Short mmCIF file of C-alpha atoms and ligand atoms in Angstrom, two decimals:
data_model
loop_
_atom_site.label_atom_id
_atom_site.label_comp_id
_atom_site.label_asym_id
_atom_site.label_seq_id
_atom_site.Cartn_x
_atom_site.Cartn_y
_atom_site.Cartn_z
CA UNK F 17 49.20 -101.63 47.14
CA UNK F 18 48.25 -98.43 48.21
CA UNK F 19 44.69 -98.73 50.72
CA UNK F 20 42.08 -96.60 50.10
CA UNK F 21 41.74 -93.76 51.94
CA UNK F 22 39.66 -94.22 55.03
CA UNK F 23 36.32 -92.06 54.74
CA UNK F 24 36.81 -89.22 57.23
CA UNK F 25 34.25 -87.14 59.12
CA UNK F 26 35.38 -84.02 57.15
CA UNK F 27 33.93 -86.09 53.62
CA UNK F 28 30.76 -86.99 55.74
CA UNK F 29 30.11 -83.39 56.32
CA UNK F 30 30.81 -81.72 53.06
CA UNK F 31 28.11 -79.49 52.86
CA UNK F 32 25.05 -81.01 50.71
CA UNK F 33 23.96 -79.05 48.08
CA UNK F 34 21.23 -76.37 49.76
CA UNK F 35 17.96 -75.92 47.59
CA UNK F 36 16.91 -72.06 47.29
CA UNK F 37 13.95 -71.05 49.51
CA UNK F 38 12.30 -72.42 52.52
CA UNK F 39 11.96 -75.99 51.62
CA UNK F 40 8.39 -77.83 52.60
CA UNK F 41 8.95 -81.01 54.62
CA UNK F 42 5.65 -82.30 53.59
CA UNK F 43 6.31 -85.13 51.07
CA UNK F 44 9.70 -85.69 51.78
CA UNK F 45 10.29 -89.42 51.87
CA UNK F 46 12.15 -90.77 55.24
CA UNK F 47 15.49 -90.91 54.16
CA UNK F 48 14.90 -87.11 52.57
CA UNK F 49 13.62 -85.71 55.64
CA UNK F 50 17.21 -86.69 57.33
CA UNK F 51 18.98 -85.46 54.19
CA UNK F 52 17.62 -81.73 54.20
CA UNK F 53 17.41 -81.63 58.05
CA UNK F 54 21.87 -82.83 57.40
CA UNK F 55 22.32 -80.43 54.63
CA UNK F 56 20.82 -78.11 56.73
CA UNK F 57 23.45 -78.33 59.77
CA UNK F 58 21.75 -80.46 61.83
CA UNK F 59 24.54 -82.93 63.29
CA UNK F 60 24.88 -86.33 61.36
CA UNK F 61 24.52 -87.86 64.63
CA UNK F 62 21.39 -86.40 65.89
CA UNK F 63 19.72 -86.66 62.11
CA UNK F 64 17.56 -90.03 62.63
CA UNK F 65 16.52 -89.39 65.98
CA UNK F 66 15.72 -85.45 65.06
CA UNK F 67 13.64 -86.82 61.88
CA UNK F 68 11.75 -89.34 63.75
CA UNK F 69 10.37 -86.64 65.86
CA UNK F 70 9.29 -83.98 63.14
CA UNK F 71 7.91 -86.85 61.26
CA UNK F 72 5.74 -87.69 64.33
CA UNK F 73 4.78 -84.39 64.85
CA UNK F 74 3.91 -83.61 61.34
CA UNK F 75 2.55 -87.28 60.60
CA UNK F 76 0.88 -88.56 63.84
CA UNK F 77 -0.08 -85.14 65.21
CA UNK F 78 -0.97 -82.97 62.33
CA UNK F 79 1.14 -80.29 63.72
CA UNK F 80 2.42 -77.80 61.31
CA UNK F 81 4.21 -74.91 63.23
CA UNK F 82 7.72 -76.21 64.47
CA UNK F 83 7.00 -74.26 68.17
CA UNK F 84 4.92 -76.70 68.94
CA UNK F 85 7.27 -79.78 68.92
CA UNK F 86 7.83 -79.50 72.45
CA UNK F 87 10.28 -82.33 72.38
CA UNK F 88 13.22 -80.32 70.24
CA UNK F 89 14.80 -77.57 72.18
CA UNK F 90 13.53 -73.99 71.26
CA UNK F 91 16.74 -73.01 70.24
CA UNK F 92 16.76 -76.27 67.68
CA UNK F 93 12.77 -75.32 66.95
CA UNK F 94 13.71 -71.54 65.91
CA UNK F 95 16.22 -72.94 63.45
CA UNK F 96 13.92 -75.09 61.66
CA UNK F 97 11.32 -72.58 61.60
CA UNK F 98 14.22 -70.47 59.38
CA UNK F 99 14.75 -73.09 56.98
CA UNK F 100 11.54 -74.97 56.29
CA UNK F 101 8.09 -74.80 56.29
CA UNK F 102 5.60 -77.31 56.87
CA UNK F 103 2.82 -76.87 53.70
CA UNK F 104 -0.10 -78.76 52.60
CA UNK F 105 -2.39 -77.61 49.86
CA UNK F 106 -4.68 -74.73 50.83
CA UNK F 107 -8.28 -75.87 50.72
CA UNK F 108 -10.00 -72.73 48.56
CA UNK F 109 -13.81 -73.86 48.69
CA UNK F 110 -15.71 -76.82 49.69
CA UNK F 111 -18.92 -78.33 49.01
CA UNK F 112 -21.29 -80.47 50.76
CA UNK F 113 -23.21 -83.02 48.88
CA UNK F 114 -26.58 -83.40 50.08
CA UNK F 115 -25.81 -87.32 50.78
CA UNK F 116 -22.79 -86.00 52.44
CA UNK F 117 -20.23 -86.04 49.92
CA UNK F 118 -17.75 -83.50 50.78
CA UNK F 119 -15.83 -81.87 47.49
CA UNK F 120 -13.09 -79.35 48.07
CA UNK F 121 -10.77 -77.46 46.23
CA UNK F 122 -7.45 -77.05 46.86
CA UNK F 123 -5.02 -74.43 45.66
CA UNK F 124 -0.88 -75.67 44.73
CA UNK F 125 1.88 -73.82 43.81
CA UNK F 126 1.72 -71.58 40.71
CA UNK F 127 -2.04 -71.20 41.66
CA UNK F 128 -3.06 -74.24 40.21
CA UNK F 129 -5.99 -75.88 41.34
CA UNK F 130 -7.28 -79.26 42.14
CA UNK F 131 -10.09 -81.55 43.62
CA UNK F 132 -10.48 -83.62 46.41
CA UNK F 133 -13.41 -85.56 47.08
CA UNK F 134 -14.60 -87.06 50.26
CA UNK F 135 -17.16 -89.69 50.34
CA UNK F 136 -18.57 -90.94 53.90
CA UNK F 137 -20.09 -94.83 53.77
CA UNK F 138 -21.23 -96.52 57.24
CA UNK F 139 -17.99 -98.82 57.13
CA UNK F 140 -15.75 -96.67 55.80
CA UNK F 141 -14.49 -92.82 54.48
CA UNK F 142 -12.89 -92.52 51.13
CA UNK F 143 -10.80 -89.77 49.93
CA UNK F 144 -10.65 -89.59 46.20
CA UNK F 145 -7.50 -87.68 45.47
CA UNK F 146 -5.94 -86.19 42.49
CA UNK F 147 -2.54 -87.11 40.71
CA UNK F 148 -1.95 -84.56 38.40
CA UNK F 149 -3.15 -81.01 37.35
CA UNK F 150 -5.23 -82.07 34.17
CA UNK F 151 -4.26 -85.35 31.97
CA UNK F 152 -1.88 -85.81 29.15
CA UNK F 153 -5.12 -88.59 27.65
CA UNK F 154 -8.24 -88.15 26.07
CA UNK F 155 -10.08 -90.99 27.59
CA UNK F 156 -13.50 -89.92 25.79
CA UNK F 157 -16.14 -90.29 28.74
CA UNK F 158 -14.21 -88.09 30.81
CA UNK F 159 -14.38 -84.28 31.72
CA UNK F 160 -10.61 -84.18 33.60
CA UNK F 161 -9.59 -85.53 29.59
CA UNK F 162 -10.67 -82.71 28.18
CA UNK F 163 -8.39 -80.64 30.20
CA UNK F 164 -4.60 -80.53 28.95
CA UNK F 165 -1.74 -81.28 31.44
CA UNK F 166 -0.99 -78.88 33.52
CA UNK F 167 1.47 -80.31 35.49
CA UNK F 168 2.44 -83.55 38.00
CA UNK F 169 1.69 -82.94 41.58
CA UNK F 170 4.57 -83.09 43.89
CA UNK F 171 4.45 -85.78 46.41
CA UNK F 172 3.80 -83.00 49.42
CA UNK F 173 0.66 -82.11 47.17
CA UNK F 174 -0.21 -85.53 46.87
CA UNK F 175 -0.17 -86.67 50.36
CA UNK F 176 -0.94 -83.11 51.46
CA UNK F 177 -4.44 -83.42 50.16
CA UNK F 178 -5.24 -86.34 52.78
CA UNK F 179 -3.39 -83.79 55.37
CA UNK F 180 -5.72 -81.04 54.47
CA UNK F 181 -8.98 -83.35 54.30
CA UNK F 182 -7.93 -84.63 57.93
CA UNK F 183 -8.37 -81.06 58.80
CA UNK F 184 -11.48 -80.40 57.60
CA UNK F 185 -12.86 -83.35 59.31
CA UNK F 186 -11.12 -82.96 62.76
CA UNK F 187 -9.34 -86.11 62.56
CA UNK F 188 -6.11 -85.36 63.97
CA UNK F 189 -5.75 -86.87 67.83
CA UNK F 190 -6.62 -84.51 70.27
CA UNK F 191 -3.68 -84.03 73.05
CA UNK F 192 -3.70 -86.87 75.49
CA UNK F 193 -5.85 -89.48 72.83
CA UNK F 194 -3.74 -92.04 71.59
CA UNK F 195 -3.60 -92.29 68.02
CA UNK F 196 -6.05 -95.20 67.28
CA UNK F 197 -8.54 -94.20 69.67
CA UNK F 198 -11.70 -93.03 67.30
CA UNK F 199 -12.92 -94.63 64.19
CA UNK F 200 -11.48 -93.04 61.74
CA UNK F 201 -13.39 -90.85 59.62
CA UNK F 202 -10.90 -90.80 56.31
CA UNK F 203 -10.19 -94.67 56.57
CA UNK F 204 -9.20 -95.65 52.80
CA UNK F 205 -7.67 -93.74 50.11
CA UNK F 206 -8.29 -93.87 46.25
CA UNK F 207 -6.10 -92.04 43.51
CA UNK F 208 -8.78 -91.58 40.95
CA UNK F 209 -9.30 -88.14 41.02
CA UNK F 210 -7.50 -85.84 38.15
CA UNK F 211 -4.82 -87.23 36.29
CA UNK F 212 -2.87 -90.61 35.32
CA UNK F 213 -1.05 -91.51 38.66
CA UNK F 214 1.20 -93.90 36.66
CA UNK F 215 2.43 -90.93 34.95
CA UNK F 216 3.43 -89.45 38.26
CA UNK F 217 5.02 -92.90 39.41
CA UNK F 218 7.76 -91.27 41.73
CA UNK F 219 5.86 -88.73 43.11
CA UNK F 220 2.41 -90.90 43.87
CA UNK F 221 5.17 -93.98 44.99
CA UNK F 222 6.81 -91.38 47.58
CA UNK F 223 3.48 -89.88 48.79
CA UNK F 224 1.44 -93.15 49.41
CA UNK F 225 4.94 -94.70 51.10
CA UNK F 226 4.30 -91.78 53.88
CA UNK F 227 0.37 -92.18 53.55
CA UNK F 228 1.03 -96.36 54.60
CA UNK F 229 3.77 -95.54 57.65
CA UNK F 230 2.77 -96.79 60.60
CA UNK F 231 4.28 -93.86 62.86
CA UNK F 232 2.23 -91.02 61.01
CA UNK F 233 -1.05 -91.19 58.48
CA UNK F 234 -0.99 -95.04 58.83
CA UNK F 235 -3.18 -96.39 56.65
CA UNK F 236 -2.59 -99.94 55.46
CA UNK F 237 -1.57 -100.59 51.68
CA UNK F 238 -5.39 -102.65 51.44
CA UNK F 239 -7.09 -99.12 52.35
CA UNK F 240 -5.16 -97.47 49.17
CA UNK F 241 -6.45 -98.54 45.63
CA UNK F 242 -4.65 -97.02 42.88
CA UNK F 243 -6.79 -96.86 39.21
CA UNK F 244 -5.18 -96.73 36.07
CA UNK F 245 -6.08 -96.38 32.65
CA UNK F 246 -3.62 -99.27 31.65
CA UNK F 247 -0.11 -97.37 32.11
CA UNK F 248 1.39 -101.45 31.52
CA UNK F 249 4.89 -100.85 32.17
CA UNK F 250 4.54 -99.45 35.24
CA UNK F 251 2.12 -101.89 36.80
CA UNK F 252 5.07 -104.19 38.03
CA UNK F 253 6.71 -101.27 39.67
CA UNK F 254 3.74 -100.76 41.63
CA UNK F 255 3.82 -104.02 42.81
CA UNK F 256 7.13 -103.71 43.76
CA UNK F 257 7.52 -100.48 45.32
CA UNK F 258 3.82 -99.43 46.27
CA UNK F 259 1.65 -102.41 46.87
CA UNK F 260 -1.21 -101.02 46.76
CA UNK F 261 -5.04 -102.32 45.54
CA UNK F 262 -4.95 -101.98 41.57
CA UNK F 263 -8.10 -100.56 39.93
CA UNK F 264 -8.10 -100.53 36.26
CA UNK F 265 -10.42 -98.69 33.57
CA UNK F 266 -11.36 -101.11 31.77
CA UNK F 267 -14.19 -100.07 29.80
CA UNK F 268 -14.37 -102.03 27.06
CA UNK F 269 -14.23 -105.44 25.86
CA UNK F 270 -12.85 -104.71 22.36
CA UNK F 271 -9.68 -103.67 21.24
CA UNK F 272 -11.59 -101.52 18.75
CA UNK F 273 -13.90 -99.97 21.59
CA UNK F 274 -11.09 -99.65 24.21
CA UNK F 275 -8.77 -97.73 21.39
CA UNK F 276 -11.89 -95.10 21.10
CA UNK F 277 -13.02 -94.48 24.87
CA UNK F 278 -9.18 -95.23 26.47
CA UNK F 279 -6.93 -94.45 23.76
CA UNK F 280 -3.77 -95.45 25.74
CA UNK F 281 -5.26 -98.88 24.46
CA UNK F 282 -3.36 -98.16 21.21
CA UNK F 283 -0.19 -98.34 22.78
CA UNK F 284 -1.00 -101.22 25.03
CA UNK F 285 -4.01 -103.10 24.43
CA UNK F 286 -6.12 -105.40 25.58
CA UNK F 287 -3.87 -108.59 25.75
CA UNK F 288 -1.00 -106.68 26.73
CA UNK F 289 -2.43 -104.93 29.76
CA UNK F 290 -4.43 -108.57 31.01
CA UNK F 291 -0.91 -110.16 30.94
CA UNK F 292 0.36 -106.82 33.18
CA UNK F 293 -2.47 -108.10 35.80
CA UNK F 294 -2.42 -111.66 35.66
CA UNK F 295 1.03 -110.75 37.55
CA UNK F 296 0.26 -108.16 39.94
CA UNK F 297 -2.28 -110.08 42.43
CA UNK F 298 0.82 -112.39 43.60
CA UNK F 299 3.91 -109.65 42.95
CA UNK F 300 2.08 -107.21 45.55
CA UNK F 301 0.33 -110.12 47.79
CA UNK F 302 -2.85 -108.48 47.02
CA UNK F 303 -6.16 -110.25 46.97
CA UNK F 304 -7.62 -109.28 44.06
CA UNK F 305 -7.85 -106.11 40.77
CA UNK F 306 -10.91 -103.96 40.62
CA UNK F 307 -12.21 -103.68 36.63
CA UNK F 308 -13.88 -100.33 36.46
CA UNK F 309 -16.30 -100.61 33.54
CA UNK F 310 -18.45 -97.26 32.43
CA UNK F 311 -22.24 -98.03 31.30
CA UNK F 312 -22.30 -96.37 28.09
CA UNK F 313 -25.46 -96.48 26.09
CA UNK F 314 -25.13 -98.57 23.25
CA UNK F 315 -21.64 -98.21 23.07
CA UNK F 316 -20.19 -101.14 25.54
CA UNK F 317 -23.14 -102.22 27.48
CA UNK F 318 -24.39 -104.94 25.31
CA UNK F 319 -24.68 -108.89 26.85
CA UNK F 320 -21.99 -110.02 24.12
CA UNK F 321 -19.69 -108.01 26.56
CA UNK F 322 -20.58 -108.70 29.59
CA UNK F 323 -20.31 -112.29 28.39
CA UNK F 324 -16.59 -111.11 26.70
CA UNK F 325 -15.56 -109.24 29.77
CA UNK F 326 -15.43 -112.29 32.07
CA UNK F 327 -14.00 -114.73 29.11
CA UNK F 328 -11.24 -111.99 29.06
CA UNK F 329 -10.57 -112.01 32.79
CA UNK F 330 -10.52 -115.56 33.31
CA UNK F 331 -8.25 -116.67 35.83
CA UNK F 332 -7.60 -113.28 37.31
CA UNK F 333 -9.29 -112.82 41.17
CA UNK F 334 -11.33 -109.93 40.34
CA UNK F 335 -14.18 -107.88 41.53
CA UNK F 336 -15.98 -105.68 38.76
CA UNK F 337 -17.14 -102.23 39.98
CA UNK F 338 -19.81 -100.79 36.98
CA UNK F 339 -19.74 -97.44 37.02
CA UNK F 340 -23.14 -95.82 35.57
CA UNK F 341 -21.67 -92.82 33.86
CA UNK F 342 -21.64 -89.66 34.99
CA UNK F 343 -22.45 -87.13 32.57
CA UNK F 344 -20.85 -82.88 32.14
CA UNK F 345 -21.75 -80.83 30.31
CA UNK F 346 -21.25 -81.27 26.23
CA UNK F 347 -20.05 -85.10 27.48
CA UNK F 348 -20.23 -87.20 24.02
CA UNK F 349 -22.22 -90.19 25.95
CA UNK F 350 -25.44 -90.87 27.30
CA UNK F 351 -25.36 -93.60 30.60
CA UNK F 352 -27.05 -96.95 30.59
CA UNK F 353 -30.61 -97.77 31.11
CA UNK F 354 -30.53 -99.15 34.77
CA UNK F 355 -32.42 -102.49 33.41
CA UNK F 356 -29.66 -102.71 30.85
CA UNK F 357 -26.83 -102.03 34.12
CA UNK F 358 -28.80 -104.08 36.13
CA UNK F 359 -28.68 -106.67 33.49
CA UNK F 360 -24.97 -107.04 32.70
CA UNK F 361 -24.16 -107.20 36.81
CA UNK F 362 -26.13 -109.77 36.45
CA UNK F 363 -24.62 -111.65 33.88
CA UNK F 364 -21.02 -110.87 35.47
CA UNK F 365 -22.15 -112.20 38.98
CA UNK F 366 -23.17 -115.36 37.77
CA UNK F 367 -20.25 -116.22 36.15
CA UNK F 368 -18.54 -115.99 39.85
CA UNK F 369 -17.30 -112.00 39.62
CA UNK F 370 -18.25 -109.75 42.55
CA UNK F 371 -20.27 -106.95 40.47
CA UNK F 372 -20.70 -103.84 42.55
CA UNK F 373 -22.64 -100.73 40.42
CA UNK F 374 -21.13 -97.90 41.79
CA UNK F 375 -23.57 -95.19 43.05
CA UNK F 376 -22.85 -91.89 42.12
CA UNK F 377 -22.33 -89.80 45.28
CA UNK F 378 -22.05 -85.87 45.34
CA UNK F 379 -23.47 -85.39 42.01
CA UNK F 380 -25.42 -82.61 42.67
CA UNK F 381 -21.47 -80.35 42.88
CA UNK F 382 -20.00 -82.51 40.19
CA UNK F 383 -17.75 -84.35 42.32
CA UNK F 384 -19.33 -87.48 40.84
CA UNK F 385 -16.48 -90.06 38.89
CA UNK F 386 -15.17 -88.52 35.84
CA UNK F 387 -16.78 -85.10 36.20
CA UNK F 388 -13.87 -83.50 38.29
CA UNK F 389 -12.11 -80.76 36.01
CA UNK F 390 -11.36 -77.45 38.18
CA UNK F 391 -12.63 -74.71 37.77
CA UNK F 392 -9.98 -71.92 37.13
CA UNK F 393 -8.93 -74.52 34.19
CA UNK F 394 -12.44 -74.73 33.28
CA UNK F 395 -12.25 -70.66 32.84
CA UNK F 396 -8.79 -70.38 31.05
CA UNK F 397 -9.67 -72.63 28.37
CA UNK F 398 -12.45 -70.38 27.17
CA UNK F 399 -10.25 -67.38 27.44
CA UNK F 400 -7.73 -68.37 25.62
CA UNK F 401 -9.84 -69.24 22.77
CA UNK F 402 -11.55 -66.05 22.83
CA UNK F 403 -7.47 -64.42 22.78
CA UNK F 404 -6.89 -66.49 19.91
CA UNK F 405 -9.86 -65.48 18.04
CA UNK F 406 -9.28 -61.81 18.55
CA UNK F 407 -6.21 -62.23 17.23
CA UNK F 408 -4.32 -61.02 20.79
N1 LIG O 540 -6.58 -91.76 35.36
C1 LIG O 540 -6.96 -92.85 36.18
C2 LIG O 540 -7.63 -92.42 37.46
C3 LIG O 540 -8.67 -91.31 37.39
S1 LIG O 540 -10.21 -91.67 36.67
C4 LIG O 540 -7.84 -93.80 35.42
O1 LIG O 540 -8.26 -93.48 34.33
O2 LIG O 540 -8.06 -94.91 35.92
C5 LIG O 540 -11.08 -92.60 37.90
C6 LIG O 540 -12.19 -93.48 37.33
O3 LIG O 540 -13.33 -92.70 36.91
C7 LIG O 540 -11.74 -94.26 36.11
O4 LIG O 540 -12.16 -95.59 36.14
C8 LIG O 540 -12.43 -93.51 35.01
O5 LIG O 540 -12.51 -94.31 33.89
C9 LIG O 540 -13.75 -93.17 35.63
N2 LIG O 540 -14.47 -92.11 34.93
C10 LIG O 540 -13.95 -91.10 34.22
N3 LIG O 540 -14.93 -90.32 33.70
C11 LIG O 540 -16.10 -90.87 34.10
C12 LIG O 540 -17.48 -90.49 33.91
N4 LIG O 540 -17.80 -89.41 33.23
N5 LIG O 540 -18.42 -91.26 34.47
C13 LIG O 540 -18.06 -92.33 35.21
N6 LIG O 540 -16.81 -92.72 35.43
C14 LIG O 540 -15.82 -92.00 34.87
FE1 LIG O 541 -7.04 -89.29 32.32
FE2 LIG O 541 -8.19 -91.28 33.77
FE3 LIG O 541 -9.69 -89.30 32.70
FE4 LIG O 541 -8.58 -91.14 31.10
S1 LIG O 541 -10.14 -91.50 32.70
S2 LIG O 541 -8.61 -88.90 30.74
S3 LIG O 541 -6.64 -91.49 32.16
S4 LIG O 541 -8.12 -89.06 34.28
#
């Protein structure tokens, strides 16, 4: 029998397939980083040791101009600077809450446009960031719903929004401080900002996998709570392969209510998505699922559901956030009486259940839950409609 041939050098260095333009490093995963920096001539050999350092610089050190990654030799530094570029999103405007809510905008590729929000708390900063441009549902209490799809962030935009936030607050380390030395200012992450991140499971996966190294961003997998509207196939993946904090919009205690205000419900409802997060506390060794609920005047605020909500959830460690609801303008809902709010916490805390009510921060820009939709979108929609009328 013949043996196989032995795999040579000359098969190891068949040249990868080159993608066209200067391609961003920002985003790329570990293993991809060593890929392009190999399909890009740099020696097999040298690949691992050569990616560790960018990612440090990039990462750790917030650096973005290859001349300053004194540890590669110039001659190594001018080649990289030829192939790739090191990009986060562009931060176009940015707003300052009056209770210090920071909201920003920040241009991607193809001029699209989307929000970040940052919201400073004396234990803690939390970056709000966004999945996708727009959202493919129609979830009815919310203003990025009424915005079509644009299209998925890459996972360089995704993880370049923390980048670009880090910027803005001055919280890469200075030369000479160590990288743990302040308190950080951006110390948890939440992906409930524009779009279904379940519906951008690669690209979110890839992203937060950077955002949780330990040699870069660094932020531990409890800091980084992921919300869905009840994507239920893909909850055991992110177990798996994120492990993240789950957050889920709830909203309703109905199968008939849930199918009008998250109409994903219709594909998998109530029952279906509960049995998705009986499983995840244990598959991702996380404590316990937030249950976002929206106060909605008359339309899920009653006691019957408080009362339903924690019969539903029995058995599942949970914390309930209530989220009084944040209105934009032509929004088809009015929010909850704060007796009524007050009320159902109330009735949700005694039966054992943690039951936060969310304050809204930065409403006076609209960076408030729910109200993010950006503005160029915002523009284009009436445009078009006026095109369409005028027959053009
Ligand atoms: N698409 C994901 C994440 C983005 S929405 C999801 O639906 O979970 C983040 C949170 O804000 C969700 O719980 C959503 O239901 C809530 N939200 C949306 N619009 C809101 C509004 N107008 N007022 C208050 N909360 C809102
Ligand atoms: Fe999309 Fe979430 Fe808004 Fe629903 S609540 S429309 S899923 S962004």
């Amino acid at each position: 029998m013949n043996k196989p041939a032995p795999i040579t050098q000359d098969l190891l260095t068949i040249p990868r397939k080159l993608p066209e333009g200067p391609v961003n490093l920002v985003g790329l995963t570990r293993p991809a980083l060593r890929e392009a920096l190999i399909a890009h001539g740099t020696p097999e050999k040298q690949a691992k040791m050569r990616s560790n350092q960018i990612w440090q610089w990039i990462y750790q050190w917030g650096v973005r101009d290859f001349s300053q990654m004194t540890n590669l030799s110039k001659a190594y530094r001018a080649e990289l600077a030829e192939t790739f570029v090191i990009a986060v999103p562009e931060m176009v405007t940015r707003q300052v809450s009056a209770d210090g809510t920071r909201k920003y905008l920040a241009r991607i590729a193809g001029g699209h446009e989307v929000e970040v929000v940052y919201i400073p708390e004396t234990d803690r900063g939390t970056l709000c960031i966004s999945s996708q441009v727009g959202c493919t549902l129609t979830c009815s209490f919310c203003h990025t719903g009424t915005q079509k799809l644009v299209r998925n962030l890459t996972a360089g935009e995704i993880v370049g929004q923390i980048m670009m936030a880090r910027d803005d607050l001055g919280e890469w380390p200075r030369p000479g401080e160590g990288s743990g030395e302040r308190p950080r200012l951006l110390s948890n992450i939440v992906l409930m900002g524009m779009g279904e991140p379940l519906y951008n499971f690669d690209n979110v996966r890839d992203a937060m996998q950077i955002a949780m190294d330990g040699e870069g961003i660094s932020l531990s997998r409890r800091r980084i709570t992921l919300s869905t509207s009840g994507v239920v196939p893909q909850i055991a993946k992110t177990a798996e392969e994120i492990g993240c904090m789950l957050a889920v919009s709830f909203h309703a205690t109905t199968d008939e209510v849930r199918n009008h205000l998250v109409p994903i419900n219709r594909k998998w409802n109530i029952e279906a998505l509960l049995d998705a997060l009986r499983a995840y506390p244990k598959a991702s060794n996380s404590e316990r699922i937030t249950f976002e609920y929206v106060m909605l005047k008359d339309v899920n605020d009653s006691d019957e559901d408080a009362r339903r909500l924690v019969q539903l959830i029995k058995g599942i460690p949970a914390k309930i956030n209530l989220i009084p609801f944040n209105e934009w303008p032509g929004s088809p809902h009015e929010r909850s009486d704060w007796e009524r709010i007050e009320r159902f916490a109330d009735i949700i805390y005694k039966a054992g259940y943690a039951s936060p009510i969310r304050t809204p921060r930065g409403e006076d820009i609209m960076a408030a839950c729910g109200q993010l939709k950006s503005a160029t979108e915002r523009e284009r929609k009436p445009r078009r409609e006026i095109e369409a009328r005028a027959g053009m």
